[in-house]
Coordinates of C-alpha atoms in Angstrom, one line a residue:
Chain A
M216 CA 0.0 -0.2 -0.5
K217 CA 1.4 3.4 -0.4
Y218 CA 2.2 5.5 2.6
R219 CA 0.3 8.4 3.4
F220 CA 0.5 10.8 5.4
T221 CA -2.4 12.0 8.6
R222 CA -2.9 14.3 10.8
K223 CA -2.2 11.9 13.9
Q224 CA 1.2 11.0 12.4
L225 CA 2.4 14.0 13.7
A226 CA 2.1 12.9 17.5
I227 CA 5.1 10.3 16.3
P228 CA 8.0 13.0 16.5
Y229 CA 6.4 15.1 19.8
A230 CA 6.3 11.6 21.6
L231 CA 9.8 10.5 21.0
F232 CA 10.5 13.7 22.4
L233 CA 8.8 13.4 25.0
L234 CA 10.2 10.2 25.6
V235 CA 13.9 10.9 25.1
F236 CA 13.5 14.4 27.2
V237 CA 10.8 13.6 30.0
I238 CA 10.8 9.7 30.3
A239 CA 14.4 9.6 29.9
P240 CA 15.2 11.0 32.6
L241 CA 12.9 11.0 34.9
V242 CA 13.7 6.8 34.9
V243 CA 17.4 8.1 35.2
I244 CA 16.9 10.1 37.7
I245 CA 14.7 7.2 40.7
S246 CA 17.3 4.9 39.6
Y247 CA 20.0 6.9 40.4
A248 CA 18.2 7.7 43.2
L249 CA 17.6 3.6 44.5
T250 CA 21.7 2.9 43.9
G251 CA 24.5 3.0 45.7
S252 CA 27.4 4.5 43.7
D253 CA 28.9 1.0 44.0
G254 CA 25.0 0.3 42.1
H255 CA 23.7 -1.5 43.0
V256 CA 20.2 -0.7 44.7
S257 CA 19.7 -0.2 48.0
L258 CA 17.3 2.5 50.1
K259 CA 20.4 3.6 51.8
N260 CA 20.3 7.2 50.6
L261 CA 16.3 7.5 50.8
A262 CA 17.1 6.2 54.9
G263 CA 20.0 8.5 54.8
F264 CA 17.8 11.6 53.7
F265 CA 15.4 10.9 56.4
S266 CA 17.4 10.1 59.1
D267 CA 19.3 12.7 59.2
P268 CA 18.7 15.7 61.8
N269 CA 21.0 18.5 58.9
T270 CA 18.6 17.0 55.9
M271 CA 14.9 16.8 58.4
G272 CA 15.7 20.0 58.6
T273 CA 16.6 21.5 55.3
L274 CA 13.0 19.5 54.1
L275 CA 11.7 20.8 57.6
Y276 CA 12.4 24.9 56.7
S277 CA 11.4 24.8 52.7
L278 CA 8.2 23.6 54.3
M279 CA 7.8 26.5 56.2
L280 CA 9.3 28.9 53.6
A281 CA 7.1 27.5 51.2
L282 CA 4.0 27.9 53.6
V283 CA 4.6 31.1 54.6
T284 CA 5.5 32.6 51.9
T285 CA 2.3 31.5 49.6
A286 CA 0.9 32.5 52.9
V287 CA 1.6 35.9 52.2
C288 CA 1.0 35.5 48.2
L289 CA -2.6 33.9 49.2
L290 CA -3.2 37.4 51.5
I291 CA -2.0 39.9 49.4
A292 CA -3.0 38.1 45.7
Y293 CA -6.9 38.0 47.1
P294 CA -7.3 41.7 47.7
V295 CA -6.0 42.0 44.1
A296 CA -7.5 39.4 42.9
Y297 CA -11.1 40.5 43.5
A298 CA -10.7 44.8 43.8
L299 CA -9.7 43.9 40.0
A300 CA -12.5 41.6 39.4
F301 CA -15.2 43.6 40.8
S302 CA -14.0 47.1 39.6
Q303 CA -15.7 49.2 37.5
I304 CA -12.7 50.7 35.8
K305 CA -12.3 50.7 32.1
R306 CA -9.0 49.2 31.1
R307 CA -9.4 46.9 33.0
S308 CA -6.5 45.3 30.8
V309 CA -4.9 47.6 30.4
I310 CA -4.3 47.2 34.9
L311 CA -4.2 43.6 34.0
L312 CA -1.4 43.8 31.6
L313 CA 0.4 46.0 34.5
F314 CA 0.2 42.6 36.7
I315 CA 1.8 40.4 34.5
M316 CA 4.1 42.8 33.4
P317 CA 6.9 41.9 35.8
M318 CA 6.6 38.1 34.0
W319 CA 8.5 39.4 31.7
I320 CA 11.8 41.0 32.9
N321 CA 13.8 38.0 34.2
F322 CA 13.9 37.8 38.2
T323 CA 17.1 37.7 38.5
L324 CA 17.0 41.3 37.5
R325 CA 14.2 42.1 39.5
L326 CA 15.5 40.7 42.6
T327 CA 18.5 42.7 42.2
A328 CA 16.1 45.9 42.7
L329 CA 14.8 44.2 45.7
K330 CA 17.8 43.8 47.0
E331 CA 18.7 47.2 46.8
I332 CA 16.1 48.2 48.0
L333 CA 15.6 46.1 51.5
T334 CA 19.9 46.4 52.2
L335 CA 18.9 50.0 51.8
I336 CA 15.9 49.5 54.9
E337 CA 17.7 46.9 57.0
G338 CA 21.5 47.9 56.5
N339 CA 22.5 44.4 56.8
L340 CA 19.9 42.1 55.1
A341 CA 21.9 39.3 57.2
F342 CA 20.3 40.3 60.2
H343 CA 16.6 38.7 59.0
P344 CA 17.3 35.9 56.6
F345 CA 14.3 34.6 56.4
L346 CA 11.9 37.7 57.0
N347 CA 14.0 38.2 53.3
S348 CA 13.7 35.3 51.4
V349 CA 9.8 34.9 52.3
I350 CA 9.7 38.9 51.1
G351 CA 11.7 37.5 47.6
M352 CA 9.6 34.8 47.0
S353 CA 6.9 36.9 47.7
Y354 CA 7.8 39.1 45.0
D355 CA 8.9 36.3 42.8
F356 CA 5.9 34.4 42.5
L357 CA 2.8 37.2 43.4
P358 CA 1.6 37.3 39.3
F359 CA 1.9 33.2 39.8
M360 CA -0.8 33.7 42.6
I361 CA -2.7 36.8 40.9
L362 CA -3.7 35.5 37.8
P363 CA -5.2 32.4 38.6
I364 CA -7.7 33.4 41.6
Y365 CA -8.7 36.7 39.2
N366 CA -9.6 34.8 36.4
Q367 CA -11.7 32.5 38.0
L368 CA -13.2 35.8 40.0
E369 CA -13.5 37.0 36.6
R370 CA -15.5 34.0 35.3
M371 CA -17.8 34.0 38.0
D372 CA -21.7 34.6 37.6
K373 CA -22.1 37.1 38.8
S374 CA -26.2 37.3 39.7
L375 CA -24.9 34.3 42.1
M376 CA -24.5 37.1 44.5
E377 CA -26.3 39.2 43.8
A378 CA -29.5 36.7 44.7
A379 CA -27.5 36.0 47.6
S380 CA -28.2 39.4 48.5
D381 CA -31.4 40.0 47.6
L382 CA -32.8 36.1 50.2
G383 CA -31.3 38.3 52.7
A384 CA -27.5 37.7 53.1
D385 CA -25.3 40.5 54.4
R386 CA -22.2 41.4 52.1
K387 CA -20.2 39.1 54.9
Q388 CA -22.3 36.1 54.1
V389 CA -22.4 37.0 50.6
F390 CA -18.4 36.5 50.0
L391 CA -18.0 33.9 52.9
R392 CA -20.9 31.1 51.4
V393 CA -20.4 32.6 47.6
T394 CA -17.9 34.3 45.9
F395 CA -14.6 32.7 48.0
P396 CA -16.3 28.8 48.0
L397 CA -17.2 28.9 43.8
S398 CA -13.7 31.5 43.6
I399 CA -11.6 27.8 45.5
P400 CA -10.4 26.5 41.7
G401 CA -8.5 29.9 41.8
V402 CA -7.0 29.8 45.1
V403 CA -5.7 26.1 44.8
S404 CA -4.2 26.1 41.2
G405 CA -2.6 29.3 42.9
I406 CA -0.8 28.1 45.6
A407 CA -0.3 25.6 43.7
M408 CA 1.6 27.9 41.0
V409 CA 3.6 29.1 44.4
F410 CA 4.4 26.3 47.0
L411 CA 6.5 24.2 45.0
P412 CA 8.6 27.1 43.3
A413 CA 8.8 28.2 47.3
M414 CA 10.8 24.9 48.3
T415 CA 13.1 24.7 45.8
N416 CA 14.5 28.4 43.9
Y417 CA 17.1 28.2 45.9
V418 CA 18.1 31.6 44.0
V419 CA 15.7 33.2 45.4
L420 CA 17.9 32.8 49.0
E421 CA 21.0 32.9 47.5
M422 CA 20.9 36.0 46.1
L423 CA 20.0 38.4 49.5
Y424 CA 21.8 36.5 51.8
N425 CA 20.8 33.5 52.6
S426 CA 22.5 30.0 53.2
T427 CA 20.6 28.5 54.6
Y428 CA 19.5 25.4 52.6
I429 CA 16.0 24.5 51.2
M430 CA 15.4 21.8 49.1
G431 CA 16.2 23.2 46.0
S432 CA 19.3 24.3 46.7
L433 CA 20.3 20.1 48.2
I434 CA 19.8 19.2 44.5
G435 CA 22.7 22.5 43.8
S436 CA 25.3 21.2 46.8
Y437 CA 25.7 17.8 45.3
F438 CA 25.3 19.0 41.9
S439 CA 28.2 20.8 42.3
A440 CA 30.0 17.8 44.7
Y441 CA 29.2 15.8 41.7
D442 CA 26.8 12.9 43.9
W443 CA 24.7 12.8 40.9
H444 CA 23.6 9.9 43.3
G445 CA 22.2 12.4 46.2
G446 CA 20.9 14.7 43.9
S447 CA 18.6 11.8 41.9
M448 CA 17.4 10.8 45.6
I449 CA 16.6 14.8 46.8
S450 CA 14.9 15.4 42.7
L451 CA 12.9 11.9 43.9
I452 CA 11.2 13.5 47.1
L453 CA 10.3 16.1 45.3
L454 CA 8.6 14.5 42.3
A455 CA 6.1 12.2 45.1
L456 CA 5.1 16.1 46.6
I457 CA 4.2 17.4 43.7
C458 CA 2.5 13.9 43.1
I459 CA 0.7 14.5 46.3
F460 CA -0.3 17.8 45.8
T461 CA -1.0 16.8 42.5
L462 CA -3.6 14.2 43.8
L463 CA -4.8 16.7 46.4
G464 CA -5.4 19.2 44.1
G465 CA -8.2 16.7 43.1
G466 CA -7.3 15.9 39.5
N467 CA -8.3 19.9 39.5
K468 CA -8.5 21.0 35.7
E469 CA -4.2 22.5 35.3
E470 CA -4.8 26.1 35.2
N471 CA -1.7 26.7 33.8
A472 CA -1.2 30.8 35.3
R473 CA 2.6 30.4 34.0
G474 CA 0.9 29.9 30.4
G475 CA -1.6 31.9 30.8
S476 CA 0.0 35.2 32.1
L477 CA 0.6 35.3 28.3
V478 CA -2.3 34.4 25.8
Chain B
M166 CA -21.0 51.3 46.3
K167 CA -19.3 54.6 45.2
K168 CA -17.2 53.7 48.6
K169 CA -16.5 50.4 47.8
Q170 CA -14.7 51.0 43.8
G171 CA -12.2 53.7 46.1
I172 CA -10.9 51.1 47.8
F173 CA -10.9 48.9 44.6
I174 CA -8.2 51.6 43.2
L175 CA -7.0 51.5 46.6
I176 CA -5.8 47.9 46.6
L177 CA -4.6 48.3 42.8
V178 CA -2.2 50.9 43.7
L179 CA -0.7 50.2 46.9
A180 CA 0.0 47.1 44.8
L181 CA 1.0 48.0 41.9
L182 CA 3.3 50.3 43.8
L183 CA 4.6 47.4 45.8
I184 CA 5.4 45.9 42.4
Y185 CA 7.4 48.6 40.8
A186 CA 8.8 50.8 43.6
P187 CA 11.8 48.9 43.6
I188 CA 12.2 48.4 39.2
L189 CA 11.4 52.2 39.4
I190 CA 14.1 53.1 42.1
L191 CA 16.7 51.1 40.0
A192 CA 16.3 52.0 36.9
V193 CA 16.6 56.4 38.5
Y194 CA 19.7 55.5 40.1
S195 CA 21.2 53.5 37.1
F196 CA 21.3 56.8 35.3
T197 CA 24.2 58.3 38.0
D198 CA 26.9 57.3 39.7
A199 CA 26.0 56.0 43.7
T200 CA 27.3 52.9 44.0
A201 CA 24.1 52.1 46.2
I202 CA 20.3 53.2 46.0
G203 CA 20.1 55.8 48.2
F204 CA 23.7 56.7 48.9
S205 CA 24.0 60.7 46.6
G206 CA 25.4 60.8 43.0
S207 CA 25.1 62.1 40.1
F208 CA 24.1 62.4 36.6
S209 CA 26.1 59.7 34.4
L210 CA 25.5 57.3 32.3
N211 CA 28.1 55.4 33.3
N212 CA 26.6 52.8 33.6
Y213 CA 24.9 52.0 30.1
I214 CA 28.7 53.0 28.7
T215 CA 30.0 49.7 30.9
L216 CA 26.7 48.0 29.7
F217 CA 27.5 48.7 25.9
T218 CA 31.0 49.0 26.7
T219 CA 32.2 46.0 28.5
P220 CA 33.0 42.5 25.9
E221 CA 31.9 40.7 28.9
L222 CA 29.0 41.4 28.9
S223 CA 27.4 42.5 25.4
E224 CA 28.0 39.2 25.0
M225 CA 26.4 38.0 27.7
I226 CA 22.9 39.5 26.6
W227 CA 24.1 38.9 22.6
G228 CA 24.7 35.5 23.7
T229 CA 21.2 35.2 25.7
V230 CA 18.9 36.5 23.3
L231 CA 20.8 34.3 20.9
L232 CA 19.9 31.1 23.2
A233 CA 16.4 32.3 23.8
L234 CA 15.3 32.9 19.7
V235 CA 17.0 29.6 19.1
V236 CA 15.1 27.1 21.9
A237 CA 11.5 28.9 21.1
V238 CA 11.8 28.4 17.1
I239 CA 12.4 24.4 18.6
S240 CA 9.9 24.4 20.7
T241 CA 7.1 26.3 18.4
V242 CA 7.5 24.1 16.1
L243 CA 7.6 20.6 17.8
G244 CA 4.8 21.5 19.9
T245 CA 3.0 22.8 17.6
I246 CA 3.6 20.0 15.5
G247 CA 2.7 17.5 18.7
A248 CA -0.2 19.5 19.5
I249 CA -1.9 18.8 16.2
G250 CA -0.4 15.4 16.1
V251 CA -1.8 14.9 19.6
F252 CA -5.5 15.9 19.2
Y253 CA -5.9 13.6 16.0
S254 CA -5.0 10.9 17.4
R255 CA -6.3 8.1 19.7
R256 CA -8.1 8.6 22.8
G257 CA -6.2 6.9 25.2
S258 CA -2.3 7.7 23.3
Q259 CA -4.3 11.3 23.5
K260 CA -4.1 10.9 27.0
L261 CA -1.2 9.3 28.0
L262 CA 0.4 12.4 25.5
S263 CA -1.4 14.9 26.9
A264 CA -0.4 14.0 30.9
V265 CA 3.2 13.9 30.1
N266 CA 3.6 17.4 28.4
Q267 CA 2.3 18.2 32.0
I268 CA 5.2 17.0 34.2
P269 CA 8.0 19.5 33.0
V270 CA 5.2 22.2 33.1
V271 CA 4.5 21.2 37.0
N272 CA 7.5 20.3 38.4
A273 CA 10.3 22.5 39.4
D274 CA 12.4 23.5 37.0
V275 CA 16.1 23.0 39.4
V276 CA 14.5 19.0 39.0
T277 CA 13.3 19.4 35.0
G278 CA 17.4 20.5 34.8
F279 CA 19.1 18.0 37.0
S280 CA 17.7 15.0 35.6
V281 CA 18.2 16.4 32.1
C282 CA 21.8 17.4 32.8
I283 CA 22.1 13.5 35.0
L284 CA 20.4 12.0 31.3
L285 CA 22.7 13.6 28.7
V286 CA 25.7 14.8 30.8
V287 CA 26.5 12.1 32.5
V288 CA 24.9 8.7 30.5
F289 CA 25.1 9.6 27.3
G290 CA 28.7 11.7 27.8
I291 CA 27.8 14.7 25.8
S292 CA 29.7 17.7 26.1
K293 CA 28.4 20.7 27.3
D294 CA 30.3 22.6 25.7
T295 CA 28.3 21.0 22.0
F296 CA 25.5 23.4 23.7
F297 CA 23.0 20.2 23.1
P298 CA 22.5 19.8 26.9
L299 CA 21.0 23.5 27.3
V300 CA 20.0 24.0 24.4
A301 CA 17.6 20.2 25.0
G302 CA 17.0 21.3 28.3
Q303 CA 15.4 24.6 27.1
V304 CA 13.5 23.1 25.0
T305 CA 12.4 20.4 27.1
L306 CA 11.3 23.3 29.5
C307 CA 9.4 25.3 26.9
A308 CA 8.1 22.9 23.9
P309 CA 4.8 21.7 26.4
F310 CA 3.4 25.0 26.9
V311 CA 3.4 25.4 23.4
F312 CA 1.5 22.4 23.2
L313 CA -0.9 24.0 25.8
S314 CA -1.3 27.0 24.2
V315 CA -2.0 25.2 20.8
Y316 CA -3.9 22.4 21.7
P317 CA -6.7 24.5 22.8
R318 CA -7.8 25.9 19.4
L319 CA -7.4 22.7 17.2
G320 CA -10.7 21.6 20.3
Q321 CA -12.2 25.0 18.7
M322 CA -12.6 24.4 15.5
D323 CA -15.4 23.4 13.1
P324 CA -13.4 19.4 12.2
S325 CA -15.5 19.9 8.4
I326 CA -13.2 22.9 7.0
Y327 CA -11.0 20.3 7.1
E328 CA -12.9 17.5 5.5
A329 CA -14.8 19.9 3.1
A330 CA -10.9 20.7 1.6
L331 CA -10.2 17.3 1.6
D332 CA -13.6 16.5 -0.6
L333 CA -12.4 19.1 -2.9
G334 CA -8.9 17.9 -3.2
A335 CA -7.0 19.0 -1.4
S336 CA -4.4 16.6 -0.5
P337 CA -4.1 15.9 4.1
A338 CA -0.2 17.8 3.3
V339 CA -2.1 21.6 2.0
A340 CA -4.9 20.8 4.1
L341 CA -3.7 20.8 6.9
R342 CA -1.4 23.8 6.1
R343 CA -3.8 25.9 5.2
I344 CA -6.7 25.9 7.5
V345 CA -5.5 24.1 10.1
L346 CA -2.5 25.8 10.6
P347 CA -3.9 29.2 10.5
H348 CA -6.7 28.3 12.6
V349 CA -4.6 27.6 15.4
M350 CA -2.0 30.0 14.5
P351 CA -3.1 32.8 17.2
G352 CA -1.5 30.0 19.8
V353 CA 0.9 29.5 18.0
L354 CA 2.8 32.9 18.2
S355 CA 1.0 33.3 22.0
G356 CA 3.4 29.6 22.6
F357 CA 5.9 31.8 21.0
A358 CA 6.7 34.4 22.6
M359 CA 5.9 32.4 25.7
A360 CA 8.7 30.0 25.4
V361 CA 10.8 33.7 25.2
T362 CA 10.5 34.4 27.8
L363 CA 10.6 30.4 29.8
S364 CA 14.2 30.7 28.4
L365 CA 15.4 33.8 29.2
D366 CA 13.8 33.7 33.2
D367 CA 15.8 30.8 33.1
Y368 CA 18.0 30.2 36.0
F369 CA 17.9 26.5 36.7
V370 CA 18.1 24.3 33.8
A371 CA 20.8 26.8 31.6
T372 CA 23.2 26.5 35.0
Y373 CA 23.0 22.0 35.4
T374 CA 23.6 21.9 31.7
K375 CA 25.1 25.4 30.5
P376 CA 28.8 25.5 28.8
A377 CA 31.3 27.0 31.6
T378 CA 32.5 29.8 29.9
F379 CA 28.8 30.3 28.5
D380 CA 26.9 33.3 30.6
T381 CA 23.0 34.1 30.5
I382 CA 21.4 37.1 31.1
S383 CA 20.4 34.3 34.6
T384 CA 23.6 32.8 35.8
Y385 CA 25.2 35.7 35.2
V386 CA 23.6 37.5 37.8
V387 CA 23.8 34.9 39.9
N388 CA 27.4 35.4 39.6
A389 CA 27.7 38.4 40.2
T390 CA 25.9 39.1 43.2
R391 CA 28.4 36.7 44.7
G392 CA 31.3 39.4 43.9
S393 CA 31.9 41.9 44.7
Q394 CA 32.5 44.4 41.5
T395 CA 30.5 46.7 41.8
E396 CA 31.3 48.4 38.4
V397 CA 29.9 45.5 36.8
K398 CA 27.1 45.6 39.4
T399 CA 25.6 48.0 38.8
A400 CA 26.1 48.0 34.8
L401 CA 23.5 45.7 35.7
W402 CA 21.0 48.1 36.9
A403 CA 21.2 49.2 33.7
L404 CA 21.0 46.1 32.1
S405 CA 17.3 45.7 33.7
T406 CA 16.3 49.2 33.7
I407 CA 16.9 48.4 29.1
I408 CA 14.5 45.3 29.3
F409 CA 11.8 46.7 31.7
L410 CA 11.8 49.2 28.9
I411 CA 11.4 46.7 25.9
V412 CA 8.7 46.0 28.1
L413 CA 6.8 48.2 28.6
I414 CA 6.8 49.1 25.0
I415 CA 5.6 45.7 24.4
A416 CA 2.8 45.1 26.0
L417 CA 2.1 48.9 25.0
F418 CA 2.1 47.5 21.8
G419 CA 0.2 44.4 22.7
N420 CA -2.4 46.1 24.0
R421 CA -3.1 48.1 21.2
S422 CA -3.4 45.0 19.0
G423 CA -4.9 43.0 20.9
G424 CA -7.7 45.6 21.8
R425 CA -7.6 45.7 17.8
R426 CA -8.3 42.3 17.9
R427 CA -10.8 42.0 20.3
E428 CA -12.6 44.8 19.1
A429 CA -12.6 42.8 15.3
G430 CA -14.1 39.5 17.3
G431 CA -16.8 41.1 18.6
R432 CA -18.3 43.3 16.1
K433 CA -18.1 39.8 14.5
A434 CA -20.4 37.9 17.2
E435 CA -22.7 40.7 16.5
V436 CA -23.2 40.0 12.7

């Protein structure tokens, strides 16, 4: 039979690409994480991680930092998204653009700007390492929290709120029982967009002179020490955390703020 | 009601001030000879002169831009072909490939960069100096986003137009090029823009896969923070200001044409 081109054949190169550059690296990571430097299968790496007070401290510090950063982002982003969604400004798309624009500026340069300001205010950044890291991360990730919440509030049926207040709910009740519950999918995607980077983006800490390690820094330090097994093990733990978050998100349709921001 | 609108505007203005204050203050100081924010200095273009005349800096900037363009072109071609192919595949492979496509999107960039490096450099022994690990790593980061930006466009298309083209004698390849591709073009373009931004912003993939002698803006800035070269440090303020201005111009331009497009769409809907 003569070769005939069909549209679905175009999936083949992409499937190969995903196989080589997404699946294969993960397989390699998993196999490195589960073998010792002698090449034998062992759980020594993992056991070592969970029994070493240093690495456990790093895990806790990362979780703590991510938790506080996410909370701060949420506390700032929700009112902003709400104000943006319900304000009657004429050129709302321009204001929205102003909130998206910082994401197009290289994040290390934005952090440089922030670092200079914080140095001016605090004198020496070394006095408040945790606080500075929270500020740096919130500054960096804020748009990722604003956008999904805004999108959710924006496409909400406004008549539901009117109906609630017509039926006698006061403003607080309308918010707590109608608006907020309906915005939860946006909040969940915002949290997903902020929490993981806050555990791993060690550049923020490095640039603000916080020498404490987070999970991402561990990969960096294993990498510098040519310890592929150690680095893979941390990657595996992070992958497991991502899986847990995804499951907790409950198949909530991925609101892709990182990409959605540009469309 | 009016009071509420006032509060809304207050919140938005405060948030924007918070976001833009550091960038704007840095922009002002980039035009002085001050070595730190808050120090007094007189007007000077030294930072801009240093930025454009230091070979190390201009190499780094053009290198980053060139890399972003190469990565974005490859990612756009790959992601677009992939989205079209996967969209018209059988249900099972559709689900599987879309799920795998999500992995680099939700994964931490550190893990993506590290794992690509381990596979290509450690397992396959490809030299970082070939730039292959760097380009491949960033494409892995970007192509899935192009895929995600093209894929929904295919769903909005009326499948009978493609069928009609075939019935009228077009080959599948021609129908694809003349019917499907123009239809998904807005998604392709925004995917391309996304890939450019992701590549320009990337630190983690670059730091694990780049040749030792090559620096992107991100890796350069992070290294400069560690060092104490004041001249380079303040030249980066100028770079930040220039990038901010470019972004501002693109945003203004994009918003104007975007507004027109929306207007046209609205008019079509009315008819």
